[in-house]
Coordinates of C-alpha atoms in Angstrom, one line a residue:
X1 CA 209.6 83.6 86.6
X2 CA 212.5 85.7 84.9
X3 CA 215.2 84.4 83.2
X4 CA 217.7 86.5 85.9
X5 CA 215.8 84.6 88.9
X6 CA 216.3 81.5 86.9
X7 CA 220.3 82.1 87.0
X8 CA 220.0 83.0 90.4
X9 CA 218.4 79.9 91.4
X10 CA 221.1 77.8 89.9
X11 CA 224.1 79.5 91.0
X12 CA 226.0 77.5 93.5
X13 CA 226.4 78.5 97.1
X14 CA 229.5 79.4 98.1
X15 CA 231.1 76.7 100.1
X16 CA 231.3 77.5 103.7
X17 CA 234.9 78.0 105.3
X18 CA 236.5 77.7 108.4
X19 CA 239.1 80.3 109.4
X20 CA 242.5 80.7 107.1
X21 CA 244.5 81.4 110.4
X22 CA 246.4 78.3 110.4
X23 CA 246.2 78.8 114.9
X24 CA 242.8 79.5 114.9
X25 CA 242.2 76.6 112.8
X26 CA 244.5 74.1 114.9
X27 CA 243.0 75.6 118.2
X28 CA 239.2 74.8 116.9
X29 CA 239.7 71.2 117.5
X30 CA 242.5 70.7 119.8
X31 CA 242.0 66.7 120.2
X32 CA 242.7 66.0 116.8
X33 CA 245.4 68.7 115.5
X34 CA 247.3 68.5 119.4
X35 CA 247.9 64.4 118.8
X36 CA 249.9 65.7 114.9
X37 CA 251.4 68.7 116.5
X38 CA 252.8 66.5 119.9
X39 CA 254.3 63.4 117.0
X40 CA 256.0 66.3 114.8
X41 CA 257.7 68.0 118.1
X42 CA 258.8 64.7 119.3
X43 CA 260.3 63.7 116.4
X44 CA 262.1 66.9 115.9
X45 CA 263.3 67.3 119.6
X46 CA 265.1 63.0 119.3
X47 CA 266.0 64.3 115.7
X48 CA 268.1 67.0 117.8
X49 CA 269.5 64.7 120.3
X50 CA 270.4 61.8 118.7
X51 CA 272.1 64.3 116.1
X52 CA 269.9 62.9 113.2
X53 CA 270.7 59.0 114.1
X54 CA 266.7 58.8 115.4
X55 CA 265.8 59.9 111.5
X56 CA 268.3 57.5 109.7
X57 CA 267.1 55.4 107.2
X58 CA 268.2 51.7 109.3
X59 CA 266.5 53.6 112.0
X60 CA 263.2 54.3 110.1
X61 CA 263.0 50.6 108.9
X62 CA 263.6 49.3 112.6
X63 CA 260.7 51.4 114.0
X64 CA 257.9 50.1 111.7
X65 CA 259.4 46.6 112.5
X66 CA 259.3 46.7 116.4
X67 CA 256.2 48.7 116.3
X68 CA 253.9 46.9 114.0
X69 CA 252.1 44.5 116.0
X70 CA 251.2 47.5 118.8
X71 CA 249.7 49.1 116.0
X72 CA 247.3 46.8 114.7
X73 CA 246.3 45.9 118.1
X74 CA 245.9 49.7 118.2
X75 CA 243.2 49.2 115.5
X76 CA 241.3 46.8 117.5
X77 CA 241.6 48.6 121.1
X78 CA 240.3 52.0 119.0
X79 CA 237.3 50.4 118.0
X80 CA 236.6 49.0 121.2
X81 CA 237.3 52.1 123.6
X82 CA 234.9 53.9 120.7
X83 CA 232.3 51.5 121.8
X84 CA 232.9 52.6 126.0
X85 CA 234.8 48.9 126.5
X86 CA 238.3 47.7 127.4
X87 CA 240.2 44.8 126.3
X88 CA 242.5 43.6 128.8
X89 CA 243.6 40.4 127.7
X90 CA 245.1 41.0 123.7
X91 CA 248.5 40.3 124.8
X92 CA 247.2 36.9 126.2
X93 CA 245.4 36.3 123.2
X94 CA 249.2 37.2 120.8
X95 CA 250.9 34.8 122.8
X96 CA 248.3 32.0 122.9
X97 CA 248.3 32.7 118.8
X98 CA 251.7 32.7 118.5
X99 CA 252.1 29.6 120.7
X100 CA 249.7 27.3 118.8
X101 CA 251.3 28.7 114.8
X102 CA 254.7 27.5 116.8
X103 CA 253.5 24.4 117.6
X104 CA 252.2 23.7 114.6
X105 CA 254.9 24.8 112.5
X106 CA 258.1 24.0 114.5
X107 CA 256.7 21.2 116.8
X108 CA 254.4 19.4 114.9
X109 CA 256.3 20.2 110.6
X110 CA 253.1 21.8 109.3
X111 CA 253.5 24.0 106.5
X112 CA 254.3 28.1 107.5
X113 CA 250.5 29.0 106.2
X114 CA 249.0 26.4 108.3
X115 CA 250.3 27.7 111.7
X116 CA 249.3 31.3 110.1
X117 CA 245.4 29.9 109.2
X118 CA 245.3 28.5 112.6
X119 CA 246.6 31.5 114.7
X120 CA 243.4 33.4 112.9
X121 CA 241.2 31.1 113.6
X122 CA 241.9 30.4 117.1
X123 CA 241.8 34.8 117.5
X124 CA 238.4 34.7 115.8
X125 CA 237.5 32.1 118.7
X126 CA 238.8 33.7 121.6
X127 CA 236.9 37.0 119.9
X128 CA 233.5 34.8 119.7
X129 CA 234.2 33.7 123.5
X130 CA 234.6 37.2 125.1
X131 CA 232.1 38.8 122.7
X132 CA 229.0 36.5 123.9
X133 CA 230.0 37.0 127.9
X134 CA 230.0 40.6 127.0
X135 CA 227.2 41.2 124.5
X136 CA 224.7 38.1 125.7
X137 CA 225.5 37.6 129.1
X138 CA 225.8 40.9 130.2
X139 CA 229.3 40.9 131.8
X140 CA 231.5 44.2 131.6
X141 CA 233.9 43.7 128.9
X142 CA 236.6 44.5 131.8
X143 CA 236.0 41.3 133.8
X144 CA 235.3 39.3 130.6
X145 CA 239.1 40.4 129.5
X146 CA 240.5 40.5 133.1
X147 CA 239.2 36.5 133.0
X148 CA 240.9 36.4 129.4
X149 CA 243.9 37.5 129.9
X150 CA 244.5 34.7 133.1
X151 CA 242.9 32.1 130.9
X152 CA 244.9 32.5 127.5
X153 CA 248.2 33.1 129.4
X154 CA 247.2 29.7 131.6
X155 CA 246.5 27.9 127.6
X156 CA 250.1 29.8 126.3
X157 CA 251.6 28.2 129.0
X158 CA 249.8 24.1 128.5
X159 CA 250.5 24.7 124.7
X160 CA 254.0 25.4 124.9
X161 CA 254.6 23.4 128.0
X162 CA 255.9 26.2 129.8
X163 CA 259.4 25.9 127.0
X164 CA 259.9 28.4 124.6
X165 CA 259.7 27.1 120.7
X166 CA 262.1 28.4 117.8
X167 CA 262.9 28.6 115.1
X168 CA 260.2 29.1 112.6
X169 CA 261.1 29.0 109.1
X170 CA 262.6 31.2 106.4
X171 CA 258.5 32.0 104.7
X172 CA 257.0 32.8 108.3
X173 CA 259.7 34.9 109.0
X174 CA 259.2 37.1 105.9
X175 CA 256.0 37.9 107.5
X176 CA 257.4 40.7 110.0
X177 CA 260.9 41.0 109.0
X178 CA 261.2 40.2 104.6
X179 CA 261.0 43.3 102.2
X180 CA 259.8 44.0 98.7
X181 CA 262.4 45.6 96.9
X182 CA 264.4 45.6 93.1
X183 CA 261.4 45.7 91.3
X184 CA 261.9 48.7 89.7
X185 CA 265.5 49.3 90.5
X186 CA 267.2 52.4 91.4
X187 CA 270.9 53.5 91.8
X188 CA 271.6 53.0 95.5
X189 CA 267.6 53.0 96.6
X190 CA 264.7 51.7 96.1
X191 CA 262.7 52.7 93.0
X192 CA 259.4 50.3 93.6
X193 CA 258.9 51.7 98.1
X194 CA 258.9 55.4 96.3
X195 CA 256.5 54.6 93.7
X196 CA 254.4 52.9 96.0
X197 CA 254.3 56.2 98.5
X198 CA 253.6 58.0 95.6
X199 CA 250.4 56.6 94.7
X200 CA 249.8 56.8 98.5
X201 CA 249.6 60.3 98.3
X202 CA 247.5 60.8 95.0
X203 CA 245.8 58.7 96.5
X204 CA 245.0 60.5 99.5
X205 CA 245.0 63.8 97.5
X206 CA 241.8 62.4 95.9
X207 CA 240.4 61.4 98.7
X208 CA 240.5 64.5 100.0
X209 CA 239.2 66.6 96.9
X210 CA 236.0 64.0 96.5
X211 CA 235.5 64.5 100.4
X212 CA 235.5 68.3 100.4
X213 CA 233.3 68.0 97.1
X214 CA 231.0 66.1 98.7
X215 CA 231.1 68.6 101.8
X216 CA 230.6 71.9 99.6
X217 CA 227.5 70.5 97.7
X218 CA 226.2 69.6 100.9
X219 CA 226.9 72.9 102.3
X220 CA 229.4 71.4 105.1
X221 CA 231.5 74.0 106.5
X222 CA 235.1 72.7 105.0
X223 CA 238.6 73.9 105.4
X224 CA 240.0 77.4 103.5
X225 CA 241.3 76.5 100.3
X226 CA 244.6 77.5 101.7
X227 CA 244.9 75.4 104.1
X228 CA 243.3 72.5 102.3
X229 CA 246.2 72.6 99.5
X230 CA 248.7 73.1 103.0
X231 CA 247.3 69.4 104.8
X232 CA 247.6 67.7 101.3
X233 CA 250.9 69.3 100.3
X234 CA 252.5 68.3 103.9
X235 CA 250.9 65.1 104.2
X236 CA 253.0 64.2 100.5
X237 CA 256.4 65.4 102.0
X238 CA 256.3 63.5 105.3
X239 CA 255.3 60.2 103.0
X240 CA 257.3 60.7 100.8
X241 CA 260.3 61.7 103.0
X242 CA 259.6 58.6 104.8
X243 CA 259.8 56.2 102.1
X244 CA 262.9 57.9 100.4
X245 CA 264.3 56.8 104.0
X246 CA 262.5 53.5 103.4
X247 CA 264.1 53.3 99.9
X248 CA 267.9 54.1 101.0
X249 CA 267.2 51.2 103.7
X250 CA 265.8 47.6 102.8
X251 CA 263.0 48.5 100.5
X252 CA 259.5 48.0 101.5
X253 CA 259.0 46.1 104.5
X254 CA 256.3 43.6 103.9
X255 CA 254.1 44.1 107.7
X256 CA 254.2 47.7 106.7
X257 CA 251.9 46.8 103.6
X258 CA 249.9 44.6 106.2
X259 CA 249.7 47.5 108.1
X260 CA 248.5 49.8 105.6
X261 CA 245.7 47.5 104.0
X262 CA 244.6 47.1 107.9
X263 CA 244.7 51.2 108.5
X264 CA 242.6 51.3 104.6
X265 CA 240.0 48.5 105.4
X266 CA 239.0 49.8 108.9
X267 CA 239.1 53.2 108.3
X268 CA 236.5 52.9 105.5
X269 CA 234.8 51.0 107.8
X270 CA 234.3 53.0 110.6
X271 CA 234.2 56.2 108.6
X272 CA 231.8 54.6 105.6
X273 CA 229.9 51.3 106.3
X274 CA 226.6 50.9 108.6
X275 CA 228.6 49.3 111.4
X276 CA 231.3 51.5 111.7
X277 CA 228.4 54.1 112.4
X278 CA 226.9 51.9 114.8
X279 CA 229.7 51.5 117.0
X280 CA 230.0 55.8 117.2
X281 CA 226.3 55.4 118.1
X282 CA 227.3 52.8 121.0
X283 CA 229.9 54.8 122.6
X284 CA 228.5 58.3 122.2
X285 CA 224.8 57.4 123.2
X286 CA 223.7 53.9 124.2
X287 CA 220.3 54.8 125.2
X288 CA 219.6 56.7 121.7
X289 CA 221.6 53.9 120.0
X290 CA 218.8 51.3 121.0
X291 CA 216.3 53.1 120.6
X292 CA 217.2 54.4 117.2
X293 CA 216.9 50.4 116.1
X294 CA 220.8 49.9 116.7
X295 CA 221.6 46.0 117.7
X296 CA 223.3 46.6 120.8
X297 CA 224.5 43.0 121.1
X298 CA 225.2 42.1 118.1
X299 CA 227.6 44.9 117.4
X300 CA 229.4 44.3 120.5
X301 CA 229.6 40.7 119.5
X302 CA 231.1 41.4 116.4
X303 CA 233.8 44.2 117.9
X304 CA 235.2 41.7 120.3
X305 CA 235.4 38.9 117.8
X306 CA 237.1 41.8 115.2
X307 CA 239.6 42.5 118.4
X308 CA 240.4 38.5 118.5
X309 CA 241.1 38.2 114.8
X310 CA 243.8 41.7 115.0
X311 CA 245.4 40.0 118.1
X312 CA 246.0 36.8 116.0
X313 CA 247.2 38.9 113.3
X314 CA 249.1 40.9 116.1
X315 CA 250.3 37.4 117.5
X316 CA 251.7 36.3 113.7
X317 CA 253.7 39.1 112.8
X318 CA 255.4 39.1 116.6
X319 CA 256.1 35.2 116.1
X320 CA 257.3 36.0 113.0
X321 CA 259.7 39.3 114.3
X322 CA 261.0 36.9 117.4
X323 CA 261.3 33.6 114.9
X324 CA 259.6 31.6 117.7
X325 CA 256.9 31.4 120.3
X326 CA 257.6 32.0 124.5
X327 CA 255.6 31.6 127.2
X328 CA 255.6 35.6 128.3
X329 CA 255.5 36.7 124.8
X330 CA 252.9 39.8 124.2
X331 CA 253.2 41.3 128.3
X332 CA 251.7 44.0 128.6
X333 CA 251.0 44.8 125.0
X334 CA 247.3 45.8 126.2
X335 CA 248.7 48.8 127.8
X336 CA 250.7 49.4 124.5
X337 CA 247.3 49.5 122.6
X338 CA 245.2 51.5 125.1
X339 CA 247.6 53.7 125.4
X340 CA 248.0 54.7 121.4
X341 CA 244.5 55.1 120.9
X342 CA 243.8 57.3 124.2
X343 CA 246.9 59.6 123.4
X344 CA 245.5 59.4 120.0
X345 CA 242.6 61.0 120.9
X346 CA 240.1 58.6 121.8
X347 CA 237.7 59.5 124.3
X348 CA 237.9 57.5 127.5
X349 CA 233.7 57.6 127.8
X350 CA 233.8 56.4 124.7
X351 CA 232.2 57.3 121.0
X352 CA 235.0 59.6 120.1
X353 CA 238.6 58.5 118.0
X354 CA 239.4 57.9 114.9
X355 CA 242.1 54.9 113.5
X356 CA 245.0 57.4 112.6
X357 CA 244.5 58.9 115.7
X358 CA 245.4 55.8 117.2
X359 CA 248.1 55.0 114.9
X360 CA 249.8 58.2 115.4
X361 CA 249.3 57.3 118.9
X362 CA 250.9 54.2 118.8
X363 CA 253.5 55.5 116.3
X364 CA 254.0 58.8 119.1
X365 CA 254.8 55.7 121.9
X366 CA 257.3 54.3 119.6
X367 CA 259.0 56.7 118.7
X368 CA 259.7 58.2 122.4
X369 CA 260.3 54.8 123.1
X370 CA 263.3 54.3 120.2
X371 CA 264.7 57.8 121.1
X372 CA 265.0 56.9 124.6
X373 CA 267.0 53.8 123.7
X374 CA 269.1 55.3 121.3
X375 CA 269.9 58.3 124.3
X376 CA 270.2 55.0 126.3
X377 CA 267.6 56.2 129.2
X378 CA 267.4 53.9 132.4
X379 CA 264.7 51.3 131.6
X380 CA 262.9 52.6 134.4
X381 CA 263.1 56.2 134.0
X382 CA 261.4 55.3 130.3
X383 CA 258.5 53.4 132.0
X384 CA 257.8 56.6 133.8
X385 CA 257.8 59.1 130.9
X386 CA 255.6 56.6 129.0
X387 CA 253.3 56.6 131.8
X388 CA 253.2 60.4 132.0
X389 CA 252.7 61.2 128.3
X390 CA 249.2 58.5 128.7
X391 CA 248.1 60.5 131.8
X392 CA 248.8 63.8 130.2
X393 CA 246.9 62.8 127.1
X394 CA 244.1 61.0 128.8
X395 CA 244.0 64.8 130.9
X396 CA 243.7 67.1 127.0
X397 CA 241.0 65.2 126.8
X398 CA 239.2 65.9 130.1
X399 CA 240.2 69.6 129.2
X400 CA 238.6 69.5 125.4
X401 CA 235.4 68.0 127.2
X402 CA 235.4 70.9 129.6
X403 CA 236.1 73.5 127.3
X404 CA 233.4 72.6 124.6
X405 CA 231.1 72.6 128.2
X406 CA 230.6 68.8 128.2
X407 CA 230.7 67.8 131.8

């Protein structure tokens, strides 16, 4: 063999590109560019009526506040609509949590941590309970919940006995309200949140480079170069715009670096590990799933009990926020999570979504909620648009199935 045929064989193939129209690309996969595209307008359109008050930093800090606990039950309710279940009962499962830390901690003089140990714990329970109805006994997860919800609200109730419990102290409070900030200094912000956001986006700039790496040697068709360098370089200004609004604020609120780890672990999880792929496998194909060696029940078991431990975390940080524990605490925070992962692109027969899909989602819900309440919209008249935007998003996705000829 020649020496030229040598060099030819070892020359690397040219990576394979999508289109360097920025529409074309966008239009190629509507469900997951529409959900970034809708958040952006949004924003924009309160930014303009609300005269920039919607993008102030006090406002900034109060929307990952009030928001946090919707979207790490957001993480949960992803995984399990990815799976083709429901989970009815996780704002049951928040109060019941939150009820038994307050009784703990306020009624009964335990230490902060040990009302926080117990919360988890008693999530990881409930999780157990639903998961073997639904993965050993055979009972749709949407009965199983439906029962859930009824029962923890009933146990909210005995534990609390039917009064509302407050206050909690100064430590569990930091939980969902306390900030990290000063440890770097700064003249009139905060040095340490923009530091932070900055290795968040080298961070995610590497990410990105190893993954399309990995893609080209693999010969995956990846993004033009262009627009590549265009994701990463926009991606770095919204975070970073975001924490300088963070920084001229309180600092770093602490459930936002709860949040984060969360959005890290899980989406490695379902992206990386064995039973992230598993649960894809569940939702997209159950028949191929089992017979491809996939244990059905055992991953189910394991998703429900995941979706009890994120409620008790849920249940915590809303405790913490509301520095006590009611009886109606966490209504209708189900809908709250279904609804950020189907506008966030979930698919509603399941095996489709990913967890910042859901998190923009759930981020997308708050922020047309805040913006209404800073226009100061009837209650009910917001009830309505929220209800619209999920059946609009719920109908994209009918229209992406039909359009890539999935019936």
């Amino acid at each position: 063999m020649s020496g030229s045929t040598l060099t030819k064989d070892k020359t690397a193939p040219a990576p394979r590109t999508g289109s360097a129209n920025p529409f074309v690309a966008i239009t190629q996969n509507l469900r997951e560019s529409g959900i970034y595209i809708a958040f952006v307008v949004v924003v924009l359109l309160f930014a303009v009526l609300t005269d920039g008050l919607s993008l102030s930093p006090g406002n900034i800090t109060n929307i990952v506040l009030q928001y946090s606990y919707v979207l790490v039950l957001a993480i949960g309710m992803l995984i399990v609509i990815v799976a083709g279940h429901i989970d009815l009962s996780v704002g049951s499962v928040v109060a019941l949590t939150g009820a038994v830390s307050a009784q703990l901690v306020i009624g009964q003089g335990q230490p902060w941590y040990v009302g926080i140990l117990a919360a988890l714990a008693v999530g990881l329970v409930i999780g157990a309970w639903q998961g073997f109805w639904v993965a050993f006994v055979g009972i749709p997860a949407f009965i199983v919940t439906l029962a859930g919800m009824l029962l923890f609200r009933g146990l909210t109730f005995y534990v609390l006995d039917n009064v509302s419990l407050s206050p909690f102290p100064e430590q569990y409070g930091k939980v969902a309200t306390g900030f990290i900030n000063g440890l770097m200094g700064g003249y009139g912000y905060d040095a340490f949140t923009l530091f932070v956001a900055a290795l968040a986006v080298v961070a995610f700039a590497v990410t990105q480079v190893r993954t399309r790496v990995a893609k080209v040697r693999y010969q995956q068709v990846v993004d033009a170069l262009p627009l590549f360098v265009l994701k990463i370089v926009a991606v770095g200004v919204v975070v970073m715009a975001f924490a300088w609004q963070l920084a001229h604020s309180r600092g770093l609120p602490i459930v936002l670096i709860i949040l984060a780890v969360l959005i890290l672990a899980y989406s490695t999880i379902m992206k990386s590990s064995v039973f992230g792929r598993q649960v894809y496998a569940i939702g997209g194909n159950l028949a191929a799933a089992q017979l491809s060696g996939v244990n059905v029940r055992r991953v189910n078991f394991w998703i429900f009990v995941n979706m009890g431990f994120l409620a008790a975390i849920a249940g915590v940080i809303f405790s913490s926020r509301s520095n006590g524990a009611q009886p109606s605490a966490g209504t209708s925070f189900e809908l709250d999570a279904i609804a950020a992962a189907f506008i966030g692109g979930a698919a509603v027969t399941g095996g489709v979504g990913k967890i910042q899909g859901a998190m923009i989602g759930g981020l997308l819900v708050g922020v047309i909620s805040n913006g209404m309440q800073l226009l100061n919209v009837d209650q009910s008249l917001q009830q309505v648009i929220k209800g619209l935007v999920l059946l609009l998003a719920v109908a994209f996705d009918v229209f992406n199935k039909r359009r890539g000829g999935v019936r």
